[in-house]
Amino acid sequence: MGFSPDGTAYYDDNQGVWNGSSSLKPLLVGSFHGHPETLKWWDNALGEKPLESVTGTRITQERERNPKFAPPAVILPHAKVGNSPTAWDWDESGKFGPFTKQLFITDQSFSVVNRVTLETVNGVKQGCVFPFLKGLQSGPIGVRMSPDGVLFVGGSDRGWGARGGKPFDLERITWTGKVPFEMHEIKASPEGFEVKFTQPVDETTAKDANNYKMRAWTYIWQASYGSLRWMKSFPRWKWPRSPLMAQS
């Protein structure tokens, strides 16, 4: 849990019940994050009590049905960018490369650091996740960005294990001064997506749709653990009638 530079509180959550995949979620006053068991502690001072979640639907459908439901700002695809997101911090100094005001979130299982960009559209927090740095020696659990732009990461593989292999570690990540060629941010627009890069690109190359590949899928909003990735491109794809999904 923590605060963004604009004062918004966020927390990250691992895949589980009512959580098709791990995600980063905004903690807004009076908001509901989907788990019906939490409503037993609802304080009337927060206003009208939210509706209980309906299993087997989608996040977008739940938000339309239940106005107090706050959707995740960014979903972290399970088994793609990690399995167990842990701590995160922001680059507020502008000394960690060209990623000022962006968020860096670690994953204990994959021993990696991922990068997240955020924006607010019609009052709703949303954003994008990018793979950033792999090869940490253990499973990162704690992270802190220093005022001079150094990312300190501490980790352990106790209990779950981690790809890094070492039982524990404390690592320091610094910017070399060389700007990497990366997608700096991606934003959704009515016409499609706007992609900004960290370095100039050839206009002809950037405009050629053949230079891009894209896959789309969704997760089921359900009471059982996790969710498969559901893609409309599947042959004979049908919306599942049962909420009983296998863990991805």
PDB file of C-alpha atoms in Angstrom:
ATOM      1  CA  MET A   1       0.000   0.000   0.000  1.00  0.00           C
ATOM      2  CA  GLY A   2       1.135   3.545  -0.614  1.00  0.00           C
ATOM      3  CA  PHE A   3       0.429   6.935  -2.150  1.00  0.00           C
ATOM      4  CA  SER A   4       1.067   8.239  -5.646  1.00  0.00           C
ATOM      5  CA  PRO A   5       2.597  11.685  -6.260  1.00  0.00           C
ATOM      6  CA  ASP A   6      -0.921  13.097  -6.720  1.00  0.00           C
ATOM      7  CA  GLY A   7      -1.995  11.761  -3.312  1.00  0.00           C
ATOM      8  CA  THR A   8      -4.040   8.761  -4.478  1.00  0.00           C
ATOM      9  CA  ALA A   9      -3.722   5.643  -2.319  1.00  0.00           C
ATOM     10  CA  TYR A  10      -3.090   2.328  -4.136  1.00  0.00           C
ATOM     11  CA  TYR A  11      -2.536  -1.278  -3.137  1.00  0.00           C
ATOM     12  CA  ASP A  12      -1.568  -4.333  -5.135  1.00  0.00           C
ATOM     13  CA  ASP A  13      -3.384  -7.618  -4.791  1.00  0.00           C
ATOM     14  CA  ASN A  14      -2.439 -11.175  -5.750  1.00  0.00           C
ATOM     15  CA  GLN A  15      -4.589 -13.486  -7.845  1.00  0.00           C
ATOM     16  CA  GLY A  16      -7.304 -15.198  -5.805  1.00  0.00           C
ATOM     17  CA  VAL A  17     -11.037 -15.252  -5.206  1.00  0.00           C
ATOM     18  CA  TRP A  18     -12.755 -12.271  -6.839  1.00  0.00           C
ATOM     19  CA  ASN A  19      -9.392 -11.573  -8.469  1.00  0.00           C
ATOM     20  CA  GLY A  20      -8.854 -13.167 -11.878  1.00  0.00           C
ATOM     21  CA  SER A  21      -5.284 -11.917 -11.985  1.00  0.00           C
ATOM     22  CA  SER A  22      -3.019  -9.834  -9.769  1.00  0.00           C
ATOM     23  CA  SER A  23      -3.700  -6.121 -10.002  1.00  0.00           C
ATOM     24  CA  LEU A  24      -3.009  -2.591  -8.804  1.00  0.00           C
ATOM     25  CA  LYS A  25      -6.084  -0.981  -7.253  1.00  0.00           C
ATOM     26  CA  PRO A  26      -6.927   2.592  -6.201  1.00  0.00           C
ATOM     27  CA  LEU A  27      -8.115   3.016  -2.616  1.00  0.00           C
ATOM     28  CA  LEU A  28     -10.826   5.638  -3.042  1.00  0.00           C
ATOM     29  CA  VAL A  29     -12.985   6.911  -0.172  1.00  0.00           C
ATOM     30  CA  GLY A  30     -16.182   4.872   0.061  1.00  0.00           C
ATOM     31  CA  SER A  31     -15.160   2.448  -2.690  1.00  0.00           C
ATOM     32  CA  PHE A  32     -15.846  -1.295  -2.772  1.00  0.00           C
ATOM     33  CA  HIS A  33     -13.307  -3.717  -4.234  1.00  0.00           C
ATOM     34  CA  GLY A  34     -15.504  -6.697  -4.825  1.00  0.00           C
ATOM     35  CA  HIS A  35     -15.131  -9.232  -2.023  1.00  0.00           C
ATOM     36  CA  PRO A  36     -18.606  -9.642  -0.457  1.00  0.00           C
ATOM     37  CA  GLU A  37     -17.193 -10.824   2.889  1.00  0.00           C
ATOM     38  CA  THR A  38     -15.813  -7.340   3.525  1.00  0.00           C
ATOM     39  CA  LEU A  39     -19.298  -5.814   3.570  1.00  0.00           C
ATOM     40  CA  LYS A  40     -19.898  -7.096   7.113  1.00  0.00           C
ATOM     41  CA  TRP A  41     -17.563  -4.271   8.220  1.00  0.00           C
ATOM     42  CA  TRP A  42     -19.168  -1.572   6.068  1.00  0.00           C
ATOM     43  CA  ASP A  43     -19.541   1.686   7.964  1.00  0.00           C
ATOM     44  CA  ASN A  44     -22.720   3.647   7.209  1.00  0.00           C
ATOM     45  CA  ALA A  45     -20.647   6.827   7.450  1.00  0.00           C
ATOM     46  CA  LEU A  46     -19.291   5.839   4.023  1.00  0.00           C
ATOM     47  CA  GLY A  47     -22.748   6.171   2.509  1.00  0.00           C
ATOM     48  CA  GLU A  48     -25.064   3.636   0.939  1.00  0.00           C
ATOM     49  CA  LYS A  49     -23.860   0.051   1.234  1.00  0.00           C
ATOM     50  CA  PRO A  50     -22.560  -1.445  -2.039  1.00  0.00           C
ATOM     51  CA  LEU A  51     -24.308  -4.344  -3.732  1.00  0.00           C
ATOM     52  CA  GLU A  52     -22.781  -7.789  -3.349  1.00  0.00           C
ATOM     53  CA  SER A  53     -20.748  -8.991  -6.307  1.00  0.00           C
ATOM     54  CA  VAL A  54     -22.281 -11.333  -8.867  1.00  0.00           C
ATOM     55  CA  THR A  55     -20.044 -14.231  -9.866  1.00  0.00           C
ATOM     56  CA  GLY A  56     -19.405 -15.254 -13.481  1.00  0.00           C
ATOM     57  CA  THR A  57     -19.555 -11.768 -14.999  1.00  0.00           C
ATOM     58  CA  ARG A  58     -16.928  -9.220 -16.048  1.00  0.00           C
ATOM     59  CA  ILE A  59     -15.377  -6.268 -14.245  1.00  0.00           C
ATOM     60  CA  THR A  60     -16.987  -3.796 -16.647  1.00  0.00           C
ATOM     61  CA  GLN A  61     -20.412  -5.326 -16.043  1.00  0.00           C
ATOM     62  CA  GLU A  62     -19.934  -5.175 -12.275  1.00  0.00           C
ATOM     63  CA  ARG A  63     -18.990  -1.517 -12.414  1.00  0.00           C
ATOM     64  CA  GLU A  64     -22.141  -0.675 -14.398  1.00  0.00           C
ATOM     65  CA  ARG A  65     -24.308  -2.649 -11.953  1.00  0.00           C
ATOM     66  CA  ASN A  66     -22.628  -1.542  -8.724  1.00  0.00           C
ATOM     67  CA  PRO A  67     -21.611   2.164  -8.740  1.00  0.00           C
ATOM     68  CA  LYS A  68     -19.429   1.876  -5.619  1.00  0.00           C
ATOM     69  CA  PHE A  69     -17.316  -0.886  -7.160  1.00  0.00           C
ATOM     70  CA  ALA A  70     -13.827   0.463  -7.983  1.00  0.00           C
ATOM     71  CA  PRO A  71     -12.234  -1.523 -10.830  1.00  0.00           C
ATOM     72  CA  PRO A  72      -8.489  -2.239 -10.792  1.00  0.00           C
ATOM     73  CA  ALA A  73      -6.403   0.513 -12.347  1.00  0.00           C
ATOM     74  CA  VAL A  74      -4.007  -2.009 -13.913  1.00  0.00           C
ATOM     75  CA  ILE A  75      -4.312  -5.789 -14.187  1.00  0.00           C
ATOM     76  CA  LEU A  76      -0.968  -7.608 -14.018  1.00  0.00           C
ATOM     77  CA  PRO A  77      -1.388 -10.644 -16.316  1.00  0.00           C
ATOM     78  CA  HIS A  78      -0.793 -13.856 -14.365  1.00  0.00           C
ATOM     79  CA  ALA A  79       2.169 -15.922 -15.596  1.00  0.00           C
ATOM     80  CA  LYS A  80       3.002 -13.141 -18.079  1.00  0.00           C
ATOM     81  CA  VAL A  81       4.582 -10.364 -15.984  1.00  0.00           C
ATOM     82  CA  GLY A  82       4.601 -12.317 -12.718  1.00  0.00           C
ATOM     83  CA  ASN A  83       2.601 -14.318 -10.204  1.00  0.00           C
ATOM     84  CA  SER A  84       3.072 -12.477  -6.896  1.00  0.00           C
ATOM     85  CA  PRO A  85       3.390  -8.666  -6.989  1.00  0.00           C
ATOM     86  CA  THR A  86       4.777  -7.227  -3.791  1.00  0.00           C
ATOM     87  CA  ALA A  87       6.115  -3.769  -2.991  1.00  0.00           C
ATOM     88  CA  TRP A  88       6.215  -0.721  -5.234  1.00  0.00           C
ATOM     89  CA  ASP A  89       7.501   2.837  -5.295  1.00  0.00           C
ATOM     90  CA  TRP A  90       7.578   5.857  -7.609  1.00  0.00           C
ATOM     91  CA  ASP A  91      10.296   7.805  -9.387  1.00  0.00           C
ATOM     92  CA  GLU A  92       9.596  11.288  -8.067  1.00  0.00           C
ATOM     93  CA  SER A  93      13.121  12.638  -8.516  1.00  0.00           C
ATOM     94  CA  GLY A  94      13.414  12.216 -12.294  1.00  0.00           C
ATOM     95  CA  LYS A  95      16.835  10.641 -11.716  1.00  0.00           C
ATOM     96  CA  PHE A  96      15.876   7.056 -12.622  1.00  0.00           C
ATOM     97  CA  GLY A  97      15.897   7.451 -16.389  1.00  0.00           C
ATOM     98  CA  PRO A  98      13.037   8.894 -18.450  1.00  0.00           C
ATOM     99  CA  PHE A  99      10.342   7.475 -16.157  1.00  0.00           C
ATOM    100  CA  THR A 100       9.471  10.372 -13.859  1.00  0.00           C
ATOM    101  CA  LYS A 101       6.174   9.861 -11.950  1.00  0.00           C
ATOM    102  CA  GLN A 102       5.977   6.240 -13.068  1.00  0.00           C
ATOM    103  CA  LEU A 103       5.582   3.312 -10.697  1.00  0.00           C
ATOM    104  CA  PHE A 104       7.954   0.352 -10.262  1.00  0.00           C
ATOM    105  CA  ILE A 105       6.426  -2.814  -8.835  1.00  0.00           C
ATOM    106  CA  THR A 106       8.325  -5.980  -7.943  1.00  0.00           C
ATOM    107  CA  ASP A 107       7.205  -9.595  -8.317  1.00  0.00           C
ATOM    108  CA  GLN A 108       8.439 -12.097  -5.743  1.00  0.00           C
ATOM    109  CA  SER A 109       7.862 -15.228  -7.827  1.00  0.00           C
ATOM    110  CA  PHE A 110       9.461 -14.030 -11.076  1.00  0.00           C
ATOM    111  CA  SER A 111      12.311 -12.046  -9.406  1.00  0.00           C
ATOM    112  CA  VAL A 112      11.578  -9.030 -11.618  1.00  0.00           C
ATOM    113  CA  VAL A 113      10.712  -5.343 -11.547  1.00  0.00           C
ATOM    114  CA  ASN A 114       7.795  -4.181 -13.694  1.00  0.00           C
ATOM    115  CA  ARG A 115       6.929  -0.609 -14.650  1.00  0.00           C
ATOM    116  CA  VAL A 116       3.432   0.914 -14.532  1.00  0.00           C
ATOM    117  CA  THR A 117       2.007   4.103 -16.029  1.00  0.00           C
ATOM    118  CA  LEU A 118      -1.278   5.581 -14.807  1.00  0.00           C
ATOM    119  CA  GLU A 119      -3.840   8.110 -15.962  1.00  0.00           C
ATOM    120  CA  THR A 120      -7.352   9.203 -15.009  1.00  0.00           C
ATOM    121  CA  VAL A 121     -10.093   9.013 -17.643  1.00  0.00           C
ATOM    122  CA  ASN A 122     -13.602  10.219 -16.763  1.00  0.00           C
ATOM    123  CA  GLY A 123     -12.705   9.921 -13.092  1.00  0.00           C
ATOM    124  CA  VAL A 124     -11.500   6.319 -13.402  1.00  0.00           C
ATOM    125  CA  LYS A 125      -7.891   5.281 -12.773  1.00  0.00           C
ATOM    126  CA  GLN A 126      -6.388   3.166 -15.541  1.00  0.00           C
ATOM    127  CA  GLY A 127      -2.984   2.407 -16.967  1.00  0.00           C
ATOM    128  CA  CYS A 128      -0.516  -0.038 -18.438  1.00  0.00           C
ATOM    129  CA  VAL A 129       2.199  -2.425 -17.216  1.00  0.00           C
ATOM    130  CA  PHE A 130       5.562  -2.994 -18.923  1.00  0.00           C
ATOM    131  CA  PRO A 131       8.263  -5.598 -18.176  1.00  0.00           C
ATOM    132  CA  PHE A 132      11.227  -3.560 -16.926  1.00  0.00           C
ATOM    133  CA  LEU A 133      14.090  -5.503 -15.299  1.00  0.00           C
ATOM    134  CA  LYS A 134      14.679  -9.218 -14.740  1.00  0.00           C
ATOM    135  CA  GLY A 135      17.444 -11.220 -13.105  1.00  0.00           C
ATOM    136  CA  LEU A 136      17.118 -10.245  -9.434  1.00  0.00           C
ATOM    137  CA  GLN A 137      18.940 -12.723  -7.195  1.00  0.00           C
ATOM    138  CA  SER A 138      16.001 -13.579  -4.918  1.00  0.00           C
ATOM    139  CA  GLY A 139      12.273 -12.867  -4.621  1.00  0.00           C
ATOM    140  CA  PRO A 140      11.782  -9.110  -4.118  1.00  0.00           C
ATOM    141  CA  ILE A 141       9.494  -8.198  -1.234  1.00  0.00           C
ATOM    142  CA  GLY A 142      10.494  -4.684  -0.156  1.00  0.00           C
ATOM    143  CA  VAL A 143      11.418  -1.772  -2.431  1.00  0.00           C
ATOM    144  CA  ARG A 144      12.295   1.870  -1.895  1.00  0.00           C
ATOM    145  CA  MET A 145      13.246   4.636  -4.337  1.00  0.00           C
ATOM    146  CA  SER A 146      15.773   7.000  -2.747  1.00  0.00           C
ATOM    147  CA  PRO A 147      15.640  10.787  -3.313  1.00  0.00           C
ATOM    148  CA  ASP A 148      18.694  10.541  -5.585  1.00  0.00           C
ATOM    149  CA  GLY A 149      17.001   8.015  -7.885  1.00  0.00           C
ATOM    150  CA  VAL A 150      18.356   4.689  -6.643  1.00  0.00           C
ATOM    151  CA  LEU A 151      15.957   1.732  -6.367  1.00  0.00           C
ATOM    152  CA  PHE A 152      16.729  -0.510  -3.383  1.00  0.00           C
ATOM    153  CA  VAL A 153      15.187  -3.991  -3.445  1.00  0.00           C
ATOM    154  CA  GLY A 154      15.209  -6.586  -0.660  1.00  0.00           C
ATOM    155  CA  GLY A 155      13.955 -10.112  -1.126  1.00  0.00           C
ATOM    156  CA  SER A 156      13.553 -13.681   0.075  1.00  0.00           C
ATOM    157  CA  ASP A 157      12.529 -17.004  -1.446  1.00  0.00           C
ATOM    158  CA  ARG A 158      11.208 -18.428   1.823  1.00  0.00           C
ATOM    159  CA  GLY A 159       7.871 -20.209   1.498  1.00  0.00           C
ATOM    160  CA  TRP A 160       7.096 -19.673  -2.181  1.00  0.00           C
ATOM    161  CA  GLY A 161      10.499 -19.875  -3.801  1.00  0.00           C
ATOM    162  CA  ALA A 162      11.682 -17.444  -6.477  1.00  0.00           C
ATOM    163  CA  ARG A 163      13.371 -17.611  -9.861  1.00  0.00           C
ATOM    164  CA  GLY A 164      16.375 -15.705  -8.554  1.00  0.00           C
ATOM    165  CA  GLY A 165      17.528 -18.770  -6.640  1.00  0.00           C
ATOM    166  CA  LYS A 166      19.157 -17.172  -3.586  1.00  0.00           C
ATOM    167  CA  PRO A 167      17.485 -17.455  -0.159  1.00  0.00           C
ATOM    168  CA  PHE A 168      17.653 -13.676   0.396  1.00  0.00           C
ATOM    169  CA  ASP A 169      19.220 -10.551  -1.085  1.00  0.00           C
ATOM    170  CA  LEU A 170      19.523  -6.766  -0.945  1.00  0.00           C
ATOM    171  CA  GLU A 171      20.180  -5.126  -4.318  1.00  0.00           C
ATOM    172  CA  ARG A 172      20.716  -1.590  -5.558  1.00  0.00           C
ATOM    173  CA  ILE A 173      19.491  -0.582  -9.021  1.00  0.00           C
ATOM    174  CA  THR A 174      20.862   2.612 -10.568  1.00  0.00           C
ATOM    175  CA  TRP A 175      20.400   4.300 -13.924  1.00  0.00           C
ATOM    176  CA  THR A 176      23.484   4.082 -16.153  1.00  0.00           C
ATOM    177  CA  GLY A 177      22.730   7.434 -17.777  1.00  0.00           C
ATOM    178  CA  LYS A 178      21.879   5.811 -21.120  1.00  0.00           C
ATOM    179  CA  VAL A 179      18.238   6.164 -22.202  1.00  0.00           C
ATOM    180  CA  PRO A 180      16.893   2.746 -23.265  1.00  0.00           C
ATOM    181  CA  PHE A 181      14.592   2.435 -26.264  1.00  0.00           C
ATOM    182  CA  GLU A 182      11.258   1.541 -24.700  1.00  0.00           C
ATOM    183  CA  MET A 183       7.581   2.246 -24.990  1.00  0.00           C
ATOM    184  CA  HIS A 184       7.359   5.088 -22.486  1.00  0.00           C
ATOM    185  CA  GLU A 185       3.579   4.891 -22.131  1.00  0.00           C
ATOM    186  CA  ILE A 186       0.448   3.631 -23.865  1.00  0.00           C
ATOM    187  CA  LYS A 187      -2.881   5.415 -23.615  1.00  0.00           C
ATOM    188  CA  ALA A 188      -6.295   4.376 -24.883  1.00  0.00           C
ATOM    189  CA  SER A 189      -8.145   6.801 -27.138  1.00  0.00           C
ATOM    190  CA  PRO A 190     -11.455   6.699 -29.034  1.00  0.00           C
ATOM    191  CA  GLU A 191      -9.476   5.909 -32.201  1.00  0.00           C
ATOM    192  CA  GLY A 192      -7.246   3.195 -30.691  1.00  0.00           C
ATOM    193  CA  PHE A 193      -4.009   3.456 -28.740  1.00  0.00           C
ATOM    194  CA  GLU A 194      -1.431   6.223 -28.436  1.00  0.00           C
ATOM    195  CA  VAL A 195       2.121   4.944 -27.964  1.00  0.00           C
ATOM    196  CA  LYS A 196       4.914   7.208 -26.770  1.00  0.00           C
ATOM    197  CA  PHE A 197       8.539   6.054 -27.010  1.00  0.00           C
ATOM    198  CA  THR A 198      11.583   7.064 -24.969  1.00  0.00           C
ATOM    199  CA  GLN A 199      13.527   7.883 -28.161  1.00  0.00           C
ATOM    200  CA  PRO A 200      12.562   9.256 -31.594  1.00  0.00           C
ATOM    201  CA  VAL A 201      11.284   6.679 -34.080  1.00  0.00           C
ATOM    202  CA  ASP A 202      11.132   6.589 -37.854  1.00  0.00           C
ATOM    203  CA  GLU A 203       7.697   7.915 -38.817  1.00  0.00           C
ATOM    204  CA  THR A 204       7.172   5.478 -41.687  1.00  0.00           C
ATOM    205  CA  THR A 205       8.097   2.496 -39.533  1.00  0.00           C
ATOM    206  CA  ALA A 206       5.902   3.673 -36.665  1.00  0.00           C
ATOM    207  CA  LYS A 207       2.853   4.108 -38.914  1.00  0.00           C
ATOM    208  CA  ASP A 208       3.124   0.619 -40.444  1.00  0.00           C
ATOM    209  CA  ALA A 209       0.564  -1.598 -38.678  1.00  0.00           C
ATOM    210  CA  ASN A 210       2.528  -4.688 -39.739  1.00  0.00           C
ATOM    211  CA  ASN A 211       5.208  -3.726 -37.218  1.00  0.00           C
ATOM    212  CA  TYR A 212       2.838  -4.306 -34.294  1.00  0.00           C
ATOM    213  CA  LYS A 213       1.302  -7.437 -32.827  1.00  0.00           C
ATOM    214  CA  MET A 214      -1.569  -7.510 -30.361  1.00  0.00           C
ATOM    215  CA  ARG A 215      -3.557 -10.085 -28.399  1.00  0.00           C
ATOM    216  CA  ALA A 216      -6.663  -9.325 -26.373  1.00  0.00           C
ATOM    217  CA  TRP A 217      -8.284 -11.293 -23.596  1.00  0.00           C
ATOM    218  CA  THR A 218     -10.390 -10.817 -20.491  1.00  0.00           C
ATOM    219  CA  TYR A 219     -10.720 -12.343 -17.031  1.00  0.00           C
ATOM    220  CA  ILE A 220     -13.921 -13.644 -15.467  1.00  0.00           C
ATOM    221  CA  TRP A 221     -15.179 -11.861 -12.356  1.00  0.00           C
ATOM    222  CA  GLN A 222     -15.944 -14.795 -10.073  1.00  0.00           C
ATOM    223  CA  ALA A 223     -16.012 -16.132  -6.522  1.00  0.00           C
ATOM    224  CA  SER A 224     -13.687 -19.046  -7.312  1.00  0.00           C
ATOM    225  CA  TYR A 225      -9.908 -18.716  -7.460  1.00  0.00           C
ATOM    226  CA  GLY A 226      -8.383 -16.764 -10.349  1.00  0.00           C
ATOM    227  CA  SER A 227      -9.552 -16.998 -13.944  1.00  0.00           C
ATOM    228  CA  LEU A 228      -8.499 -18.365 -17.269  1.00  0.00           C
ATOM    229  CA  ARG A 229      -7.610 -15.869 -19.992  1.00  0.00           C
ATOM    230  CA  TRP A 230     -10.666 -15.740 -22.252  1.00  0.00           C
ATOM    231  CA  MET A 231     -10.057 -14.647 -25.850  1.00  0.00           C
ATOM    232  CA  LYS A 232     -12.670 -13.978 -28.507  1.00  0.00           C
ATOM    233  CA  SER A 233     -10.275 -15.416 -31.062  1.00  0.00           C
ATOM    234  CA  PHE A 234     -10.798 -18.902 -29.623  1.00  0.00           C
ATOM    235  CA  PRO A 235     -12.604 -21.239 -32.102  1.00  0.00           C
ATOM    236  CA  ARG A 236     -16.275 -21.513 -31.197  1.00  0.00           C
ATOM    237  CA  TRP A 237     -15.721 -19.111 -28.314  1.00  0.00           C
ATOM    238  CA  LYS A 238     -18.770 -18.767 -26.103  1.00  0.00           C
ATOM    239  CA  TRP A 239     -19.317 -16.769 -22.968  1.00  0.00           C
ATOM    240  CA  PRO A 240     -19.123 -19.257 -20.055  1.00  0.00           C
ATOM    241  CA  ARG A 241     -22.436 -19.972 -18.381  1.00  0.00           C
ATOM    242  CA  SER A 242     -20.823 -21.412 -15.262  1.00  0.00           C
ATOM    243  CA  PRO A 243     -18.579 -19.509 -12.840  1.00  0.00           C
ATOM    244  CA  LEU A 244     -16.550 -22.670 -12.223  1.00  0.00           C
ATOM    245  CA  MET A 245     -13.220 -21.839 -13.851  1.00  0.00           C
ATOM    246  CA  ALA A 246      -9.870 -23.537 -13.452  1.00  0.00           C
ATOM    247  CA  GLN A 247      -6.952 -21.597 -12.045  1.00  0.00           C
ATOM    248  CA  SER A 248      -4.793 -20.118 -14.785  1.00  0.00           C
TER     249      SER A 248
END
